[in-house]
Coordinates of C-alpha atoms in Angstrom, one line a residue:
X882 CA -7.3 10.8 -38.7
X883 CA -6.2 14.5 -39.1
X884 CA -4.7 15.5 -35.7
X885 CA -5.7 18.8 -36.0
X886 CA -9.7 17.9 -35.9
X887 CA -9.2 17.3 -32.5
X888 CA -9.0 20.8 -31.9
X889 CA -12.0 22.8 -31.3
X890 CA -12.7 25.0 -34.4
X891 CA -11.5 28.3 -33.2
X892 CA -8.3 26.8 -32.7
X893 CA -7.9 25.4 -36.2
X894 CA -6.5 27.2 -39.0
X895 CA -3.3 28.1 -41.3
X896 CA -1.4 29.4 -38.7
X897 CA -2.1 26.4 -36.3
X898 CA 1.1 24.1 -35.7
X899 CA 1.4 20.4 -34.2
X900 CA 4.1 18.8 -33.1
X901 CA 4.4 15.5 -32.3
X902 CA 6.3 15.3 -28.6
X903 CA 6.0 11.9 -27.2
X904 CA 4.1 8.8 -27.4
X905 CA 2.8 6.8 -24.4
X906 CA 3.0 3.1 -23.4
X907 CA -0.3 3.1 -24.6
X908 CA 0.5 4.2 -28.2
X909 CA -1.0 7.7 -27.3
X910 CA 0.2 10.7 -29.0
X911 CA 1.3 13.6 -27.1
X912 CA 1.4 17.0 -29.2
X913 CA 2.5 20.6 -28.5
X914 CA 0.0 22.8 -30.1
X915 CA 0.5 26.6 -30.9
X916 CA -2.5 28.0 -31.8
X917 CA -4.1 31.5 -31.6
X918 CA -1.6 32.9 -29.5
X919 CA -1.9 29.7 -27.2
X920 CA 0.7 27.1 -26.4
X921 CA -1.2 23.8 -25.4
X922 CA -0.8 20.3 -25.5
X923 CA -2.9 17.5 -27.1
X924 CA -2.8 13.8 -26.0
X925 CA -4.9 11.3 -28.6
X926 CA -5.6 7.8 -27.1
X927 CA -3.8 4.9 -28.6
X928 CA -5.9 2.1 -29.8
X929 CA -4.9 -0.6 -27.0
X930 CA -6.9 2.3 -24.5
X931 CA -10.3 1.1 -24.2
X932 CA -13.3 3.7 -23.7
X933 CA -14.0 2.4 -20.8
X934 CA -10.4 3.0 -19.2
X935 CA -10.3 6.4 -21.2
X936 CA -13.5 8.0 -19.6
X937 CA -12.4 6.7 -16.2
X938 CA -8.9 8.5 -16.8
X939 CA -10.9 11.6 -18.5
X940 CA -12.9 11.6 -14.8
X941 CA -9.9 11.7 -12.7
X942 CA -7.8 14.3 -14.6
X943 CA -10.7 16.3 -14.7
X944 CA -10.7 15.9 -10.7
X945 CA -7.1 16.9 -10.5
X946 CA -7.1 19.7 -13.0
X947 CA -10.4 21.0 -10.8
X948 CA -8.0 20.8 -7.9
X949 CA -5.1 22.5 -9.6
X950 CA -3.3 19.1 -9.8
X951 CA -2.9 18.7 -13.3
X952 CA -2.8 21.4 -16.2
X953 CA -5.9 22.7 -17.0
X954 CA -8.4 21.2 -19.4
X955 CA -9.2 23.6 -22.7
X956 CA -10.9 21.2 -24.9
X957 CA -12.3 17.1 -24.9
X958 CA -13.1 15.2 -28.2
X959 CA -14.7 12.6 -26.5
X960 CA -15.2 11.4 -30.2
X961 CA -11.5 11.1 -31.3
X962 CA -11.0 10.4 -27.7
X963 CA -8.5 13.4 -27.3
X964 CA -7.7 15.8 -24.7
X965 CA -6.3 19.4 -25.0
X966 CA -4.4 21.3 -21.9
X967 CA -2.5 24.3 -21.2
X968 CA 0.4 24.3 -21.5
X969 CA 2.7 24.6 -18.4
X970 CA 6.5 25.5 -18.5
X971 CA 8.7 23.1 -16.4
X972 CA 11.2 24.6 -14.5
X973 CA 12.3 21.5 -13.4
X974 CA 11.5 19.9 -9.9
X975 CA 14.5 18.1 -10.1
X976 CA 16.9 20.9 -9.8
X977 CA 14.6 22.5 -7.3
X978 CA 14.9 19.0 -4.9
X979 CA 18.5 19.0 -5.5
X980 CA 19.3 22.7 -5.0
X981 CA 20.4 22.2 -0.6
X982 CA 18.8 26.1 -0.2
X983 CA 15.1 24.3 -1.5
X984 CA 15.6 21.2 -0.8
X985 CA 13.6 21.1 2.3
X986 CA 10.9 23.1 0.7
X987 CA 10.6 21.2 -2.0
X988 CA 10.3 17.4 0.0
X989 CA 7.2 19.3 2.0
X990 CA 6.1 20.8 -1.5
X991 CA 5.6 17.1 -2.8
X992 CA 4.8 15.0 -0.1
X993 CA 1.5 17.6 0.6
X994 CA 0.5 16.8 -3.4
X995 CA 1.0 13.4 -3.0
X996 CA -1.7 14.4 0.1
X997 CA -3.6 16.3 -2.3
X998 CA -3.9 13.4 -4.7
X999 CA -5.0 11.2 -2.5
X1000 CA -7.5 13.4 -1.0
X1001 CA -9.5 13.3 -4.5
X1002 CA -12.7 10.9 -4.4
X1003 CA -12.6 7.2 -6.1
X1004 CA -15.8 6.5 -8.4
X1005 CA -17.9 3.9 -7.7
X1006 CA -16.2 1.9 -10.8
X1007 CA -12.6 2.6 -10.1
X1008 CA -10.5 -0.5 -11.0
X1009 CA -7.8 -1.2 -8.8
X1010 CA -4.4 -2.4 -10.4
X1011 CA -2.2 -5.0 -8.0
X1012 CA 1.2 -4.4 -8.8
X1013 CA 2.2 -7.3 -7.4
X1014 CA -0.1 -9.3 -10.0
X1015 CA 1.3 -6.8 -12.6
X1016 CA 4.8 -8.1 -12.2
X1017 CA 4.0 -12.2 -12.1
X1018 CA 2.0 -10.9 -15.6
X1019 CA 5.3 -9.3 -17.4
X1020 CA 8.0 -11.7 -15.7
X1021 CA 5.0 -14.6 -17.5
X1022 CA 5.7 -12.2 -20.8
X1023 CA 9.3 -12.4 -20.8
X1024 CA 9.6 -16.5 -20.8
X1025 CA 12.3 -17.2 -23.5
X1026 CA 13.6 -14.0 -23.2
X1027 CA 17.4 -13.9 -22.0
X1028 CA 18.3 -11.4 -19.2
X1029 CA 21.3 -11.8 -16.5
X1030 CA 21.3 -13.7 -13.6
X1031 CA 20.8 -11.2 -11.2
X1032 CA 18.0 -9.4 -12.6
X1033 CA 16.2 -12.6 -13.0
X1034 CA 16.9 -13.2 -9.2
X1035 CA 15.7 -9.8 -8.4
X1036 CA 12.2 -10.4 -9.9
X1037 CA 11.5 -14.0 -8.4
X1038 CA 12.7 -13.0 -4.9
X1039 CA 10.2 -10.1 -5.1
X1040 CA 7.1 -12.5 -6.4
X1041 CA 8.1 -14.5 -3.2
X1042 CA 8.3 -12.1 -1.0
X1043 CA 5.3 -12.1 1.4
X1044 CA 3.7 -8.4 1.3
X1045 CA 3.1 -7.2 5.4
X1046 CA -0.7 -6.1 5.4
X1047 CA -1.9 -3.2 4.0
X1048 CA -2.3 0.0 6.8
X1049 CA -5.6 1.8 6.0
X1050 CA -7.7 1.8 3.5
X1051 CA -6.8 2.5 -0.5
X1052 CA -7.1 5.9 -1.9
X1053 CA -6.8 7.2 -5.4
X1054 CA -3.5 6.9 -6.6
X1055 CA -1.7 8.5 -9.6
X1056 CA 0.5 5.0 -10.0
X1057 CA 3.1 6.0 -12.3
X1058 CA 4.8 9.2 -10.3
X1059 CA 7.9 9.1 -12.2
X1060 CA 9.7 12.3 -12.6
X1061 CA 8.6 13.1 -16.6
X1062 CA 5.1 12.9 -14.5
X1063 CA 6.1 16.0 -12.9
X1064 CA 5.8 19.5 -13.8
X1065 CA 7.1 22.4 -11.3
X1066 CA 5.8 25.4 -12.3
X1067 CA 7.2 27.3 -10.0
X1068 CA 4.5 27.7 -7.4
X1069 CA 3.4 24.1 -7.4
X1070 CA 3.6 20.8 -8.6
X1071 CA 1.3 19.3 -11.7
X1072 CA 0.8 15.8 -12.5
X1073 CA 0.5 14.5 -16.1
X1074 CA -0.4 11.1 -17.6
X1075 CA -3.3 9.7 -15.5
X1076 CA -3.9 6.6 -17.0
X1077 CA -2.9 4.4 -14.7
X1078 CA -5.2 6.1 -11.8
X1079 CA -7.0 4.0 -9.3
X1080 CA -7.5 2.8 -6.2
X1081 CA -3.9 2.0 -4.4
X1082 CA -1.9 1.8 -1.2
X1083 CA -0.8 5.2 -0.2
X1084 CA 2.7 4.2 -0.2
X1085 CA 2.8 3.1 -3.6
X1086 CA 3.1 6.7 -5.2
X1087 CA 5.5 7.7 -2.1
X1088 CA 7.6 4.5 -3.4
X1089 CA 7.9 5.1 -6.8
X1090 CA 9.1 8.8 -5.8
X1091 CA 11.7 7.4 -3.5
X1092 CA 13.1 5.1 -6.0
X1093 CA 12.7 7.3 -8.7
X1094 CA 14.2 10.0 -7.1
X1095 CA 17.0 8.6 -5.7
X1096 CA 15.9 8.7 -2.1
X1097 CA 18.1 7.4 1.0
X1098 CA 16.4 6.2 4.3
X1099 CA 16.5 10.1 5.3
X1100 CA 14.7 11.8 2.6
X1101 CA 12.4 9.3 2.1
X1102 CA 11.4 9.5 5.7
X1103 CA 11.3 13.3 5.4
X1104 CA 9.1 12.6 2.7
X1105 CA 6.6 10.4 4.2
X1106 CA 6.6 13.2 7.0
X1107 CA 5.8 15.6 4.9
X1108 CA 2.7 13.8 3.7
X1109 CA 1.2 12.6 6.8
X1110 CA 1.7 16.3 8.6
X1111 CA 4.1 14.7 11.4
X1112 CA 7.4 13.4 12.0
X1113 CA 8.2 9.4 11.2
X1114 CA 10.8 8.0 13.3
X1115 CA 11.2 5.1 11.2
X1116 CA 10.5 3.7 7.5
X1117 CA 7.1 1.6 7.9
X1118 CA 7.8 -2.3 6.8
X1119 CA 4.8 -1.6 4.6
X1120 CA 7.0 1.2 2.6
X1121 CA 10.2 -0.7 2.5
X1122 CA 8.2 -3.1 1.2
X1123 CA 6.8 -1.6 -1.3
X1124 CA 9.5 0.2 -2.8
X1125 CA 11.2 -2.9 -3.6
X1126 CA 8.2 -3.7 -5.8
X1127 CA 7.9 -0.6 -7.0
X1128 CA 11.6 -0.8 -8.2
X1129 CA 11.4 -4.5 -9.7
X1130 CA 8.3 -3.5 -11.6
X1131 CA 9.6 -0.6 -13.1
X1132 CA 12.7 -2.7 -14.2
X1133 CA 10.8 -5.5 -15.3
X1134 CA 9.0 -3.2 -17.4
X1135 CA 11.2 -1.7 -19.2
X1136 CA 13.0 -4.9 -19.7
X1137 CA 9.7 -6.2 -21.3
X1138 CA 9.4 -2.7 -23.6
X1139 CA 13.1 -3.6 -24.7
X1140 CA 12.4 -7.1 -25.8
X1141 CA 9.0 -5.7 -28.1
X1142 CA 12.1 -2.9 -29.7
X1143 CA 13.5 -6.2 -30.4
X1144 CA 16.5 -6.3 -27.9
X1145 CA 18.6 -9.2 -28.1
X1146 CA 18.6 -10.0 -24.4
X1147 CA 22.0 -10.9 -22.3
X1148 CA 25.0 -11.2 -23.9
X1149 CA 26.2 -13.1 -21.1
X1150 CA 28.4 -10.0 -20.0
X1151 CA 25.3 -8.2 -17.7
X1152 CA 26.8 -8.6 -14.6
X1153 CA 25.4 -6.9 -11.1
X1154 CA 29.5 -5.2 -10.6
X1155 CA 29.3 -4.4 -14.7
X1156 CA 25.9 -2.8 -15.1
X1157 CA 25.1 0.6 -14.0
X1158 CA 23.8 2.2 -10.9
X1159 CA 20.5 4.1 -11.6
X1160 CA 22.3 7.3 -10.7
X1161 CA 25.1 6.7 -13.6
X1162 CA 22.5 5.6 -16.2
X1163 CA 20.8 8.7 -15.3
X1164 CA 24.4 10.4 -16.1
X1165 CA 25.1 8.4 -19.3
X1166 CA 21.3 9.4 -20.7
X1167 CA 22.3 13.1 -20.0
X1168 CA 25.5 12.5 -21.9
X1169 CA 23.6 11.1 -24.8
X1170 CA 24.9 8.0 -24.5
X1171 CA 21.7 5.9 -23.4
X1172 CA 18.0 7.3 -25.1
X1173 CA 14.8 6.2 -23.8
X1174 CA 12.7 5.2 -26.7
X1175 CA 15.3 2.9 -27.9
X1176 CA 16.1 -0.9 -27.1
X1177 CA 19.3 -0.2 -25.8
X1178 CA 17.8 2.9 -23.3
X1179 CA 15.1 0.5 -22.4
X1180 CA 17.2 -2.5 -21.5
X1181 CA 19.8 -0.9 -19.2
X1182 CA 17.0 0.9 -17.7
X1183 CA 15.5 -1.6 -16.4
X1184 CA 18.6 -3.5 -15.4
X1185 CA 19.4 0.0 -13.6
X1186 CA 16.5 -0.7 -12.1
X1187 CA 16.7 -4.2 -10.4
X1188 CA 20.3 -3.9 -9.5
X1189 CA 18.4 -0.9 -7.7
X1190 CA 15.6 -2.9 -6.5
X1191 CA 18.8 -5.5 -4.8
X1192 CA 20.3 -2.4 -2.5
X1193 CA 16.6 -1.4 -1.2

């Protein structure tokens, strides 16, 4: 397929460029597009997408984007099953969270779109996800595949954990609110990537910003505050919970994308004292010494990850 017959034909033309940006855990491809004065981005479903998933995830971006919660929508080829957006400049939520003089402002900015996002309406055929059945399917996928002790502890005390019951009903989650999810425009906050949409406990996205993010029992409780409109005076068991899932998951996760990059597994060296905090693989990725998209990036990731999941 030529990528540029996605684009609508006033777009197309010598002067139009593509670039190939990311790809998602789906296979997707994600393109920056300059085009007629235009900058835009283009997202082409992989092949493991089925329609049925992709016009359920065309549905709720087009909710969001309505809502001014996700870039705006320019062009669908429901044909090629592709997707063309504005393109919005990130000026980085992260520094604007960890700036003290924002700070504040910028926990109330996204614990009110959290709010926002789970204010939109589920369809009638919204299929719900269980994390927890999620995890038992990936720890089932990595069977013969070597990883240390204490990140294989880390994922069996979570599928034994008994969840506490579910407060309120579901509502429509993004599901994967990890920071390269996030786009700070300056003014607000934009969500990309809704795939993984659906029905979900309303702490799940609040989780996998806390863990994410870095969040101690402080923020993360001014977080929560910020999105129910009053104070918390503790962490619900329900969140505590549910970050610990949210943390094993992701590790397990990536542990499973490194073993498909062909990853050797555990050395026998992996140690919970030797591997890294998720705050100094952070530091070691911004150094250039760790890249996502690679076997090695993926692997101490998600052993980042569960040591993480072990403190929470």
């Amino acid at each position: 397929m030529n990528v540029e017959d996605c684009l609508p034909a006033e777009l197309r033309g010598p002067t139009t460029t593509l670039t190939r940006i990311a790809a998602g855990m789906s296979g997707a491809g994600v393109y920056r597009v300059e085009a007629a004065g235009q900058s835009l981005v283009l997202k082409v479903a992989g092949e493991t997408e089925t329609d049925a998933d992709w016009h359920r995830a065309l549905h709720i971006q087009r909710l969001a984007a309505d809502a001014g919660l996700a870039p705006r929508i320019v062009h669908v080829d429901e044909a090629r099953r592709a997707v063309l957006t504005a393109f919005v400049a990130d000026r980085s939520f992260g520094a604007f969270l960890r700036d003290p003089r924002t700070h504040d402002a910028a926990l109330t900015l996204l614990g009110r779109t959290v709010r926002r996002i789970h204010a939109l309406p589920l369809a009638a055929d919204a299929r719900a996800r269980d994390p927890l059945e999620l995890l038992g399917q990936l720890w089932g996928w990595l069977t013969g595949f070597s990883i240390p002790d204490f990140a294989r502890g880390a994922i069996q005390r979570m599928l034994a954990e008994q969840p506490p019951a579910l407060e309120g009903a579901r509502v429509l989650g993004h599901n994967d609110l990890n920071p390269t999810n996030l786009v700070y425009d300056g003014e607000s906050i934009l969500i990309l990537d809704w795939a993984t949409a659906g029905p979900m406990d309303p702490f799940y996205d609040l989780a996998v910003l806390s863990v994410f993010l870095r969040m101690d029992e402080g923020t993360s409780l001014r977080l929560l505050s910020a999105y129910e409109g009053r104070p918390y005076a503790q962490l619900p068991q329900r969140f505590l919970y549910t970050r610990r899932l949210a943390a094993t998951l992701a590790g397990t996760f990536q542990l499973y994308l490194a073993r498909q990059m062909k990853h050797a597994g555990a050395t026998g060296a992996e140690t919970l004292d030797s591997t890294p905090s998720l705050g100094e693989f952070y530091q070691r990725m911004m150094a250039g010494e760790l890249k996502m998209g690679t076997a090695d990036g993926q692997w101490w990731f998600g052993l980042a990850l569960l040591k993480h999941s072990l403190s929470l």
